[in-house]
PDB file of C-alpha atoms and ligand atoms in Angstrom:
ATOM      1  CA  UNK N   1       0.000   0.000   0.000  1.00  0.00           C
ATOM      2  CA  UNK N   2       1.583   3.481  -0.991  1.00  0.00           C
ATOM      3  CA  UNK N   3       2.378   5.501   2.010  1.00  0.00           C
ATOM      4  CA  UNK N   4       1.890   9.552   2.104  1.00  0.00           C
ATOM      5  CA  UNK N   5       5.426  10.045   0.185  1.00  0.00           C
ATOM      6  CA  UNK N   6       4.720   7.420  -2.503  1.00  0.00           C
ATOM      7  CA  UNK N   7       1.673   9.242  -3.233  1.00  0.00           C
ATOM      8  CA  UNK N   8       3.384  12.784  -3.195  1.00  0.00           C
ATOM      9  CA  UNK N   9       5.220  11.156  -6.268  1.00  0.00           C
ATOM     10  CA  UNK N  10       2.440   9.812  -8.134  1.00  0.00           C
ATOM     11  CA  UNK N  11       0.979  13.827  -7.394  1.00  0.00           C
ATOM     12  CA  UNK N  12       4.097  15.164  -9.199  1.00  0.00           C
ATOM     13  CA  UNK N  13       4.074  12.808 -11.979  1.00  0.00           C
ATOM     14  CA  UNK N  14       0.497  13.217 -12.953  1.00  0.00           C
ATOM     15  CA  UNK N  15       1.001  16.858 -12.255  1.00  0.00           C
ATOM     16  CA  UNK N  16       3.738  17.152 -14.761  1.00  0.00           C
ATOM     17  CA  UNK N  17       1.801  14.397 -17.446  1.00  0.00           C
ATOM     18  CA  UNK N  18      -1.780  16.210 -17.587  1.00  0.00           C
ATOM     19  CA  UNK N  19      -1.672  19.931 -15.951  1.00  0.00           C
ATOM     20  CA  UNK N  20      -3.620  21.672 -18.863  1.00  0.00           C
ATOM     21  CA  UNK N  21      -4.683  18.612 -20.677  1.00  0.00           C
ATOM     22  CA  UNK N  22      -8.403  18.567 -21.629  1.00  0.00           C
ATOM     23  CA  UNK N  23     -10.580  15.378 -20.877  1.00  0.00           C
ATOM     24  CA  UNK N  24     -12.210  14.445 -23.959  1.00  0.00           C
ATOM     25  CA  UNK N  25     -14.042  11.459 -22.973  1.00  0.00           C
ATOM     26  CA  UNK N  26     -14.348   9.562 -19.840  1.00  0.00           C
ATOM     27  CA  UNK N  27     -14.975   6.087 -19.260  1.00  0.00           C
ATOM     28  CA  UNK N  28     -15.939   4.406 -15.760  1.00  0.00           C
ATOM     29  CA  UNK N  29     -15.507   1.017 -16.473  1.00  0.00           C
ATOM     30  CA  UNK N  30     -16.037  -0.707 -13.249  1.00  0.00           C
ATOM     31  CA  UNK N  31     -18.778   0.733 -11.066  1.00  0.00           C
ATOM     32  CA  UNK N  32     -17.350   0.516  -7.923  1.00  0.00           C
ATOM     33  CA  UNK N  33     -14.280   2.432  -8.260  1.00  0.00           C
ATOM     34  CA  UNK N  34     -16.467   5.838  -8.291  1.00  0.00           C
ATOM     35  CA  UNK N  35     -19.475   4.234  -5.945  1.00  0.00           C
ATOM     36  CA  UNK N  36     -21.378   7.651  -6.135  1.00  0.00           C
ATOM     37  CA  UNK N  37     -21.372   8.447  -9.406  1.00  0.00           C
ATOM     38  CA  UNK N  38     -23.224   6.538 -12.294  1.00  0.00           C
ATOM     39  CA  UNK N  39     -21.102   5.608 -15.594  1.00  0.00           C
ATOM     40  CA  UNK N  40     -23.355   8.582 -17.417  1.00  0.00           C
ATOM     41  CA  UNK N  41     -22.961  10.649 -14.920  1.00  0.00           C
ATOM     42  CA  UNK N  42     -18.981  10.367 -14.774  1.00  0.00           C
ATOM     43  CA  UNK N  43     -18.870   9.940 -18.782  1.00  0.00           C
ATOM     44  CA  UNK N  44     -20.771  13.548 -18.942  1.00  0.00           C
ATOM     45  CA  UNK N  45     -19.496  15.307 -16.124  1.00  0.00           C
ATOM     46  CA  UNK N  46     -15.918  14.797 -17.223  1.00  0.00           C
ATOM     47  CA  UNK N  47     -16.420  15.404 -20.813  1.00  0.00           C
ATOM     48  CA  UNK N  48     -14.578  19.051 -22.010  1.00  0.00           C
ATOM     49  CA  UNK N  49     -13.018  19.181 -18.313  1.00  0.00           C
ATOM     50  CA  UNK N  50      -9.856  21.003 -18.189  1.00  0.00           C
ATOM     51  CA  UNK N  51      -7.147  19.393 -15.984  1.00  0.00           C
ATOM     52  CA  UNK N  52      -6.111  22.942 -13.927  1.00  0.00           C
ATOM     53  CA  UNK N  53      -3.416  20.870 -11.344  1.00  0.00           C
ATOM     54  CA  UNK N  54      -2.984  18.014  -9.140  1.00  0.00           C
ATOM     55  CA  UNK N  55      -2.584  17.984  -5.539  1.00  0.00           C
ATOM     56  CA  UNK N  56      -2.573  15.604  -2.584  1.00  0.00           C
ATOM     57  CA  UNK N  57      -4.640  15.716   0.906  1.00  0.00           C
ATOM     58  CA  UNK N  58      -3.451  13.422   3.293  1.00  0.00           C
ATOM     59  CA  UNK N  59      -3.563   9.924   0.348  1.00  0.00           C
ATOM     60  CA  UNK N  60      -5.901  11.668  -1.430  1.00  0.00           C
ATOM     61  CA  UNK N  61      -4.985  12.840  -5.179  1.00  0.00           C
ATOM     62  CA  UNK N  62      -7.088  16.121  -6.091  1.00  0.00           C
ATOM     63  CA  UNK N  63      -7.424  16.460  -9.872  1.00  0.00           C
ATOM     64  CA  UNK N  64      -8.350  19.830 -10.556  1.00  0.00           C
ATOM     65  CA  UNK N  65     -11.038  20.550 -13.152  1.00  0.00           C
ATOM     66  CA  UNK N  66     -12.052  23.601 -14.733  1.00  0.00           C
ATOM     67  CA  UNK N  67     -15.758  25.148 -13.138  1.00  0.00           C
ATOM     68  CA  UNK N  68     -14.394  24.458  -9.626  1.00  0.00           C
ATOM     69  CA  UNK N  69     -14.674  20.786  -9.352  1.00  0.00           C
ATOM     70  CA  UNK N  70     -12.161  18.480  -8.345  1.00  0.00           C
ATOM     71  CA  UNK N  71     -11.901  14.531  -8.865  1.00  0.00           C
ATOM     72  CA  UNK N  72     -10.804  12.969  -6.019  1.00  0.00           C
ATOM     73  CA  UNK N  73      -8.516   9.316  -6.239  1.00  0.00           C
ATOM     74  CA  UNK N  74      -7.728   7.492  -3.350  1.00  0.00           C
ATOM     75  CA  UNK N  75      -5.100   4.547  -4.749  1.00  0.00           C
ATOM     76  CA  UNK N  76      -6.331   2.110  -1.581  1.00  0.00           C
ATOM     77  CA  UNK N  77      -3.702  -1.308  -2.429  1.00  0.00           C
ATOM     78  CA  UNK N  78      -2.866  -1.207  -5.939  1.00  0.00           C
ATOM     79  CA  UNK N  79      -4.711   1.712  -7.553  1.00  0.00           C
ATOM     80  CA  UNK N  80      -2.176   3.554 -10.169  1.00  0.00           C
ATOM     81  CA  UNK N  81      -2.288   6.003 -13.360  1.00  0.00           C
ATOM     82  CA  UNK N  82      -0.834   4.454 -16.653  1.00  0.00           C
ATOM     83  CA  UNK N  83      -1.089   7.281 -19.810  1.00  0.00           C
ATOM     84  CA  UNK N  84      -0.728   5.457 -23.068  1.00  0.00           C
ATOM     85  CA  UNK N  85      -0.403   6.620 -26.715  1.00  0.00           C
ATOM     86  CA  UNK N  86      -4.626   6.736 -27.978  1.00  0.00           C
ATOM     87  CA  UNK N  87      -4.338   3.581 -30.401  1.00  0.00           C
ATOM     88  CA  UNK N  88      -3.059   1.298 -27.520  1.00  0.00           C
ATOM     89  CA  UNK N  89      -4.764  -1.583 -26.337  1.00  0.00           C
ATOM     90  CA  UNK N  90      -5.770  -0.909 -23.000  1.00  0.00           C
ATOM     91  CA  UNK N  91      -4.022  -2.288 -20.403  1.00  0.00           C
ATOM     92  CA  UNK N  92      -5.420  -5.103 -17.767  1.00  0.00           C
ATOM     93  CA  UNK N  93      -7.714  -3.453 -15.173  1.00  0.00           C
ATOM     94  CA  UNK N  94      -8.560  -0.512 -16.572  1.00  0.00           C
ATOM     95  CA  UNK N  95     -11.496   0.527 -14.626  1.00  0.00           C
ATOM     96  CA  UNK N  96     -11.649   4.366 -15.416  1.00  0.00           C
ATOM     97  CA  UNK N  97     -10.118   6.159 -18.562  1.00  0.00           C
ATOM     98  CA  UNK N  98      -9.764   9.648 -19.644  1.00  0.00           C
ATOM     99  CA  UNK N  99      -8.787  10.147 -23.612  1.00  0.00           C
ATOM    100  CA  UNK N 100      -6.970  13.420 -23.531  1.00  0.00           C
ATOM    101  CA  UNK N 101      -7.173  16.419 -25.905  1.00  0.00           C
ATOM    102  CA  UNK N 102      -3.226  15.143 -26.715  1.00  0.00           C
ATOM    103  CA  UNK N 103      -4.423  12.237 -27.765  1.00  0.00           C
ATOM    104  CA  UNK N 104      -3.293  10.127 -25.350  1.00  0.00           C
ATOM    105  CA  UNK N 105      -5.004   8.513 -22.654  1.00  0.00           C
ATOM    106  CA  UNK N 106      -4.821   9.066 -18.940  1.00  0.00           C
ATOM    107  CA  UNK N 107      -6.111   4.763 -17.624  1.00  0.00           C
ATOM    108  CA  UNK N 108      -6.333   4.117 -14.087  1.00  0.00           C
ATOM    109  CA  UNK N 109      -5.477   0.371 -13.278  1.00  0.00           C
ATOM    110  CA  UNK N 110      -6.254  -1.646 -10.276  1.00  0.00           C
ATOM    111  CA  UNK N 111      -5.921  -5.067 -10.112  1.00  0.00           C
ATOM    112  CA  UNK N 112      -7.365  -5.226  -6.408  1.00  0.00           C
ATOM    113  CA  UNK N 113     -10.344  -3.188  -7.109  1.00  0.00           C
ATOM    114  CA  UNK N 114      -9.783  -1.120  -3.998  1.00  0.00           C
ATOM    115  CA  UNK N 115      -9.331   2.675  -4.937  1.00  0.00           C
ATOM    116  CA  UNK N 116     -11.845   5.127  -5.088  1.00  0.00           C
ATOM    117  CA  UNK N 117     -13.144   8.336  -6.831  1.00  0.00           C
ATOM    118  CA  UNK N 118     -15.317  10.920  -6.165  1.00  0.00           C
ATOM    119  CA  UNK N 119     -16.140  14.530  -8.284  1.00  0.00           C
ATOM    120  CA  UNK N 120     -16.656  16.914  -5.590  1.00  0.00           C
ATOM    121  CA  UNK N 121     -16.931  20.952  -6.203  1.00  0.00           C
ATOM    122  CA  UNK N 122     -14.001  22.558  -5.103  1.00  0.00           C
ATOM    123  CA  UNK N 123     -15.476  24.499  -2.406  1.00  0.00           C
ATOM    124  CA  UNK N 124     -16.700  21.734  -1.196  1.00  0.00           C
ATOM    125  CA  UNK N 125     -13.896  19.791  -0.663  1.00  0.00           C
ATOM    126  CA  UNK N 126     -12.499  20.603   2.902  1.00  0.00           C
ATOM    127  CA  UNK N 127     -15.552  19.667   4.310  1.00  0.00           C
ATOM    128  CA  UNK N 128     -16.165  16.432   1.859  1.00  0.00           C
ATOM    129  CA  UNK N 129     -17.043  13.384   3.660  1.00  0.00           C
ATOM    130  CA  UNK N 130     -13.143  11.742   2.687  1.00  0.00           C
ATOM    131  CA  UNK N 131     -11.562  14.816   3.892  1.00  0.00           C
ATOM    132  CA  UNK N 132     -12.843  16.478   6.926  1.00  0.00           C
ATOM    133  CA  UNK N 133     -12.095  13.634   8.916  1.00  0.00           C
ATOM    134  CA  UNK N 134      -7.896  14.086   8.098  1.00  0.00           C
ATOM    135  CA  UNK N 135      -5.403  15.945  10.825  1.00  0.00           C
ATOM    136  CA  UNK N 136      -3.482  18.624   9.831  1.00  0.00           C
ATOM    137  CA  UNK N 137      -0.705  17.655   6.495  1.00  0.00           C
ATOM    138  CA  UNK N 138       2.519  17.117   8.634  1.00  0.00           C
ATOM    139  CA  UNK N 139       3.924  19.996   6.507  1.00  0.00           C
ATOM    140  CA  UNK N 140       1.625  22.549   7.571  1.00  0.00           C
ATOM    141  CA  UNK N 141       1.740  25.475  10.156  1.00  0.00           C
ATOM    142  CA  UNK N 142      -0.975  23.480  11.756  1.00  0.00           C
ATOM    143  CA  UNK N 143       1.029  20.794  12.700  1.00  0.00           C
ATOM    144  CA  UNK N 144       3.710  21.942  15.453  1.00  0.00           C
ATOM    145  CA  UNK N 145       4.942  20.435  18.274  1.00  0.00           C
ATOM    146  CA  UNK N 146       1.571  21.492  20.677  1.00  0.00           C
ATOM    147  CA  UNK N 147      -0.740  20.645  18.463  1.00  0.00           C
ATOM    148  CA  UNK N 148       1.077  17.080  18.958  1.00  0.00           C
ATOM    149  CA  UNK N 149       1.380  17.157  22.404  1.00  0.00           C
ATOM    150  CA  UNK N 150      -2.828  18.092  22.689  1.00  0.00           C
ATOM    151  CA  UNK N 151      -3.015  15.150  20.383  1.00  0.00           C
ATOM    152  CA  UNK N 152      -1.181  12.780  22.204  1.00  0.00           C
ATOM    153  CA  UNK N 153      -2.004  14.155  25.207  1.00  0.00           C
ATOM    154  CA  UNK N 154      -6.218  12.777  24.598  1.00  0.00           C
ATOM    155  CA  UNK N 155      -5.053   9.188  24.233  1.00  0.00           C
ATOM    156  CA  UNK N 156      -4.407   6.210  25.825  1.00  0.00           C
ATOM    157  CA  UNK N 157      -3.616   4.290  22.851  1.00  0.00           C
ATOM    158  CA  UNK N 158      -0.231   2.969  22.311  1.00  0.00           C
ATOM    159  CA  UNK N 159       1.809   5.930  20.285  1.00  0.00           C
ATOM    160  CA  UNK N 160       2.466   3.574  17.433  1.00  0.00           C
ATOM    161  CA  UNK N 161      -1.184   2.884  17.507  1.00  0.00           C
ATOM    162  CA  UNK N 162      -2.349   6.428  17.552  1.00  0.00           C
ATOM    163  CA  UNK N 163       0.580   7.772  14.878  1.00  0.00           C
ATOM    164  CA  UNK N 164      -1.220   4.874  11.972  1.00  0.00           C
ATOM    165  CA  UNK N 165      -4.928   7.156  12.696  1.00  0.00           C
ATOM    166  CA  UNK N 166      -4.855   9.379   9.597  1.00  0.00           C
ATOM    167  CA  UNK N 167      -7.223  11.282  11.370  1.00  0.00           C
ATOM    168  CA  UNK N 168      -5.261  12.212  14.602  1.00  0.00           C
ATOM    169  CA  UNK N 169      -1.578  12.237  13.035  1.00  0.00           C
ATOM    170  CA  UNK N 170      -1.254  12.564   9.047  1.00  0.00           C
ATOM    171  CA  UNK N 171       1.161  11.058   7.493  1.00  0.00           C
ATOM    172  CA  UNK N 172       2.739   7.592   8.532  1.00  0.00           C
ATOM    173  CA  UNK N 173       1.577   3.990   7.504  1.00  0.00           C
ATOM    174  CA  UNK N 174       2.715   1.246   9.023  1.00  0.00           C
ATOM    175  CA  UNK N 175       6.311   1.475   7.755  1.00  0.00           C
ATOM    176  CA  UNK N 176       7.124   5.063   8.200  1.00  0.00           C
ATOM    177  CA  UNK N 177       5.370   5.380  11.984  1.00  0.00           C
ATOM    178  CA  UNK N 178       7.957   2.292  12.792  1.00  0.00           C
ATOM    179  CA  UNK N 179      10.792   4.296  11.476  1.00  0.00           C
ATOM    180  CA  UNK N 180       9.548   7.939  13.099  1.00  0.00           C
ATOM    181  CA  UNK N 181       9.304   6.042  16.552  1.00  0.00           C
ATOM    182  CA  UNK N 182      13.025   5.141  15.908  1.00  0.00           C
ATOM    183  CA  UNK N 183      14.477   7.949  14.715  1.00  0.00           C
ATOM    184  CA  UNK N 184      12.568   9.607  18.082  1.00  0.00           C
ATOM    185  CA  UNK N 185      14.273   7.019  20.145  1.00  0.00           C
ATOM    186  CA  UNK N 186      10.578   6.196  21.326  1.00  0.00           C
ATOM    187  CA  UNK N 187       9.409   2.940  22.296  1.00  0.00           C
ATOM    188  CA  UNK N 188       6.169   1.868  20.324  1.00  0.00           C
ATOM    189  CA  UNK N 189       4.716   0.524  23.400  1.00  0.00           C
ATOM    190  CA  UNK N 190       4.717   3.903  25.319  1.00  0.00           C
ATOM    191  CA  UNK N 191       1.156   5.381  26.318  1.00  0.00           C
ATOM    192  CA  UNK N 192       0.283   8.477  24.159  1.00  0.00           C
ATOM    193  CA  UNK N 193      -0.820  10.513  26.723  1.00  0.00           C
ATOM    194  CA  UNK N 194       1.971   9.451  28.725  1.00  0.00           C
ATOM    195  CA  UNK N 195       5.126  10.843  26.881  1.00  0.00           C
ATOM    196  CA  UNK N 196       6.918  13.833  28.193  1.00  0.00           C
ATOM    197  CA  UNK N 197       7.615  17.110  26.199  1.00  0.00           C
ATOM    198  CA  UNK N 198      10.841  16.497  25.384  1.00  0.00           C
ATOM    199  CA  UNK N 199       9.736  13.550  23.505  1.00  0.00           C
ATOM    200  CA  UNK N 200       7.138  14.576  21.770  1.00  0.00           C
ATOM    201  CA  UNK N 201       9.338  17.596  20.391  1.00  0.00           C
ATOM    202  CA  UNK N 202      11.915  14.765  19.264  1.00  0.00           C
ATOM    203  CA  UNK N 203       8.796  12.652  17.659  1.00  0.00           C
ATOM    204  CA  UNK N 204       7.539  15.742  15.916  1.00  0.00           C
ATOM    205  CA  UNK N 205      10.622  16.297  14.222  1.00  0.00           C
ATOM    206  CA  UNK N 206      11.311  12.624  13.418  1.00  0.00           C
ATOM    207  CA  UNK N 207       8.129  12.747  11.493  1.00  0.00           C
ATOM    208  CA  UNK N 208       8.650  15.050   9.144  1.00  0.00           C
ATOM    209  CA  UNK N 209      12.432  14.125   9.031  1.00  0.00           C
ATOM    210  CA  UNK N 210      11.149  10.560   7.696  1.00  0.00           C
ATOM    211  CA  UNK N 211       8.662  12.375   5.408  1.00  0.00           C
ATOM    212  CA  UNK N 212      10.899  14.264   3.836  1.00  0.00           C
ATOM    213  CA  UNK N 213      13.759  11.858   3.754  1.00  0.00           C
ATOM    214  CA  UNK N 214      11.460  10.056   2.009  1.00  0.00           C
ATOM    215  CA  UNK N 215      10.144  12.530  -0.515  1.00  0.00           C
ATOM    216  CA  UNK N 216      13.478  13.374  -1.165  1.00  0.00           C
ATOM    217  CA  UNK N 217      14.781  10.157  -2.030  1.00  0.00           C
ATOM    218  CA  UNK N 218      11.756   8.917  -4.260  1.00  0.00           C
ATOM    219  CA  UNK N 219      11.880  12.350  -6.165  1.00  0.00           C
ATOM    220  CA  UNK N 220      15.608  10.704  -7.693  1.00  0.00           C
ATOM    221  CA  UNK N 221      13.811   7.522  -8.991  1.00  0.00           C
ATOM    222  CA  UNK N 222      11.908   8.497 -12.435  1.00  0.00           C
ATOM    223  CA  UNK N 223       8.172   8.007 -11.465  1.00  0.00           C
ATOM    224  CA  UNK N 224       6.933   7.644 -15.459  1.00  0.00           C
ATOM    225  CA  UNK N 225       3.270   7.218 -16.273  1.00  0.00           C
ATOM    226  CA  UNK N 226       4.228   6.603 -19.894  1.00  0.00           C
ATOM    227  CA  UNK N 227       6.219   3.295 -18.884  1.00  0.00           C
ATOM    228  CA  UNK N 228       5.350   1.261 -15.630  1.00  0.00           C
ATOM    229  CA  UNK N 229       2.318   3.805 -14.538  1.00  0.00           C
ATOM    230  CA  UNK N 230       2.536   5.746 -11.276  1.00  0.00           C
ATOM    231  CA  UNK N 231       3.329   2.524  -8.609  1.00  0.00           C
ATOM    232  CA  UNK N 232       4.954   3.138  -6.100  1.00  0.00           C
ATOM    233  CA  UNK N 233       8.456   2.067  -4.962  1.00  0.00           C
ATOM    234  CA  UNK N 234       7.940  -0.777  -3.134  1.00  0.00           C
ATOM    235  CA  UNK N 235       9.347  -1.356   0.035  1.00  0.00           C
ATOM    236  CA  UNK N 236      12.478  -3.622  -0.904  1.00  0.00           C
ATOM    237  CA  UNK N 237      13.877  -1.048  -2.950  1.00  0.00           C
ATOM    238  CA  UNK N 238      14.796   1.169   0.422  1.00  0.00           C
ATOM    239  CA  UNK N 239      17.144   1.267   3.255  1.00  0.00           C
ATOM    240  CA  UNK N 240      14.928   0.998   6.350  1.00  0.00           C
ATOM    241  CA  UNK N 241      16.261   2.046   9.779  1.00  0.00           C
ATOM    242  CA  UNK N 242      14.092  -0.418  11.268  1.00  0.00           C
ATOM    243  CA  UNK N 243      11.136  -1.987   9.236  1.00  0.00           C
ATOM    244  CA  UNK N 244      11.277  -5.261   7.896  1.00  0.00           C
ATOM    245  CA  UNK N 245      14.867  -5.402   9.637  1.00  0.00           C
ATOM    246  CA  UNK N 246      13.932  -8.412  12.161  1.00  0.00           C
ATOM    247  CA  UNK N 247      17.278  -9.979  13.938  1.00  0.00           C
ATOM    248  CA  UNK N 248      19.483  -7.658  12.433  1.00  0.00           C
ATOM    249  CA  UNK N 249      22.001  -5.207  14.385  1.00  0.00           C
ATOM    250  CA  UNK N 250      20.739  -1.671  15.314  1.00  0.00           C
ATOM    251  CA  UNK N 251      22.207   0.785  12.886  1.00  0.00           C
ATOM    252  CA  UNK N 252      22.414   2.956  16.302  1.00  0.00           C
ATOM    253  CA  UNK N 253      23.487   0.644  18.881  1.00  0.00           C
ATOM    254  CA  UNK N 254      24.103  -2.714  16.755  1.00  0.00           C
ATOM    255  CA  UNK N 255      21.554  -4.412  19.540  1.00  0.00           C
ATOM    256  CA  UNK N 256      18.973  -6.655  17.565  1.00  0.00           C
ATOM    257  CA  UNK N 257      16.049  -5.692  15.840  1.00  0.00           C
ATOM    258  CA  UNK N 258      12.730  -7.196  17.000  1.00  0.00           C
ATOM    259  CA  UNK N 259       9.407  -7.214  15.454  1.00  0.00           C
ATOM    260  CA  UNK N 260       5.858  -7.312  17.727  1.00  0.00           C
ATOM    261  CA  UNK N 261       2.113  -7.805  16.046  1.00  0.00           C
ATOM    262  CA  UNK N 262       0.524  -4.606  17.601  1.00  0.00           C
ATOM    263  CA  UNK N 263      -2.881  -4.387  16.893  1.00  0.00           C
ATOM    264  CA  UNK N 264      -2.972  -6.418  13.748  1.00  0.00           C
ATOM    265  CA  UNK N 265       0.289  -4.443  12.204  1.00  0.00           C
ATOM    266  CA  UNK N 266       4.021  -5.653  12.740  1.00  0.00           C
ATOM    267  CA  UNK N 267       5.923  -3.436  14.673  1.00  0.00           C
ATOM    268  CA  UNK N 268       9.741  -2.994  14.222  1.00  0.00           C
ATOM    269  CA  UNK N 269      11.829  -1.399  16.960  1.00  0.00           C
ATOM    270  CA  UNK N 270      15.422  -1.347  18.768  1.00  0.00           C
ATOM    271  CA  UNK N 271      14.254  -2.510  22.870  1.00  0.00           C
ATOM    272  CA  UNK N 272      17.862  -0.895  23.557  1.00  0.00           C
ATOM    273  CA  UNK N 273      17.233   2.227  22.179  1.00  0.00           C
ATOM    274  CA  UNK N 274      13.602   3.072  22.365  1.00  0.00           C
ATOM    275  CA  UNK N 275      12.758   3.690  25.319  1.00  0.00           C
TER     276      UNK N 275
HETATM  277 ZN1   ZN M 301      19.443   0.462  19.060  1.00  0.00          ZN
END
């Protein structure tokens, strides 16, 4: 599942692909990948759009139409954006398609059938039912180190637990929450309400550290929609601090990495070093 970064890429891609580009026709080819909106519907109300930008909120992709109205993608598993040349066979699992005034054609694939769009009007959006729910973009002069500490401060939930809630902490999936709680030198285990100041200024700057370490280092590997589509860079590809490092030596103190289920999720930490 793409985290926030891998989806920051996919943002840029399609933002460099289709900023400008007209939608000529649109195709919804399987039903439930835009639940709320009827194949006419989506087939009309796409027709002539102009593609103005694309932006992210939290996982979210915005696709920014012309007449204030924004199609919103949420990848879920194995969504992703493939653009084609317009006399190419399309490829498997194309379940919406947008021919483009270019003549090439914008094809979202998903072979797990578990990402979603809505058309929402743009000023509409903040308060959309997908949106409202999301904390502040880790990014934003919304998120600083109170607003954290209020955040944590409500819970009793383990802080691993509470940092995988999109709509408490935005930001971290299960890899990149394991690898902020490292970098903060924080045990997973702690009690949210429970961690001192100190800490929670060290966790608030390991979390966007890891977010941008990670922005920064998928921005160097070519995200092309014209070749494998918009996937993300899976997991195997990167140096983890911690994640799927089981039995190995701490890169900090060389003591062995363990992993824990918590909740359902594994958990990867240092017990020497997180404390
Ligand atoms: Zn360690």
């Amino acid at each position: 599942m793409p985290e926030l970064p891998e989806v920051e890429h996919v943002v840029r891609a399609l933002r460099s692909a289709v900023t400008g580009r007209t939608i000529v026709a649109a195709q919804l080819r399987l039903p439930r990948t835009a639940p709320l909106i009827s194949n006419r519907s989506f087939a009309r109300q796409l027709k002539g759009a102009r593609i103005e930008g694309v932006n992210r909120r939290g996982k979210y992709i915005l696709i920014e139409l012309n007449a204030g109205r924004v199609l919103l993608v949420h990848l879920r598993m194995t969504g992703k954006f493939v653009r084609i040349p317009g006399d190419q066979k399309l490829p498997p699992y194309s379940h919406a398609v947008f021919y483009l005034d270019d003549d090439s054609v914008l094809v979202f694939c998903d072979m797990r059938q578990f990402g979603r769009m809505n058309l929402v009007p743009a000023t509409q959006l903040a308060e959309s039912a997908e949106l409202r729910i999301l904390a502040p973009e880790p990014f934003s002069e919304t998120f600083t180190v109170p607003h954290l500490r209020q955040i944590l401060s409500r819970s009793h939930r383990s802080v691993k637990q509470l940092l995988l809630d999109q709509t408490k902490v935005l930001g971290l999936g299960n890899i990149y929450a394991s690898e902020a709680l490292f970098l903060a030198r924080l045990s997973p285990f702690a009690e949210a309400g429970r961690i001192s100041q100190a800490r929670v200024v060290r966790l608030h700057e390991a979390i966007r550290q890891i977010l941008e370490e990670a922005i920064a280092e998928g921005s160097t590997l070519r995200i092309d929609l014209d070749d494998e589509g918009s996937s993300y860079i899976g997991s195997s590809e990167r140096f983890w601090r911690v994640y799927e490092r089981e039995g190995e030596p701490c890169v900090r103190c060389g003591s062995k990495i363990r992993r824990v289920v918590q909740g359902g999720r594994s958990t990867y930490f240092c017990p020497k070093c997180q404390r």
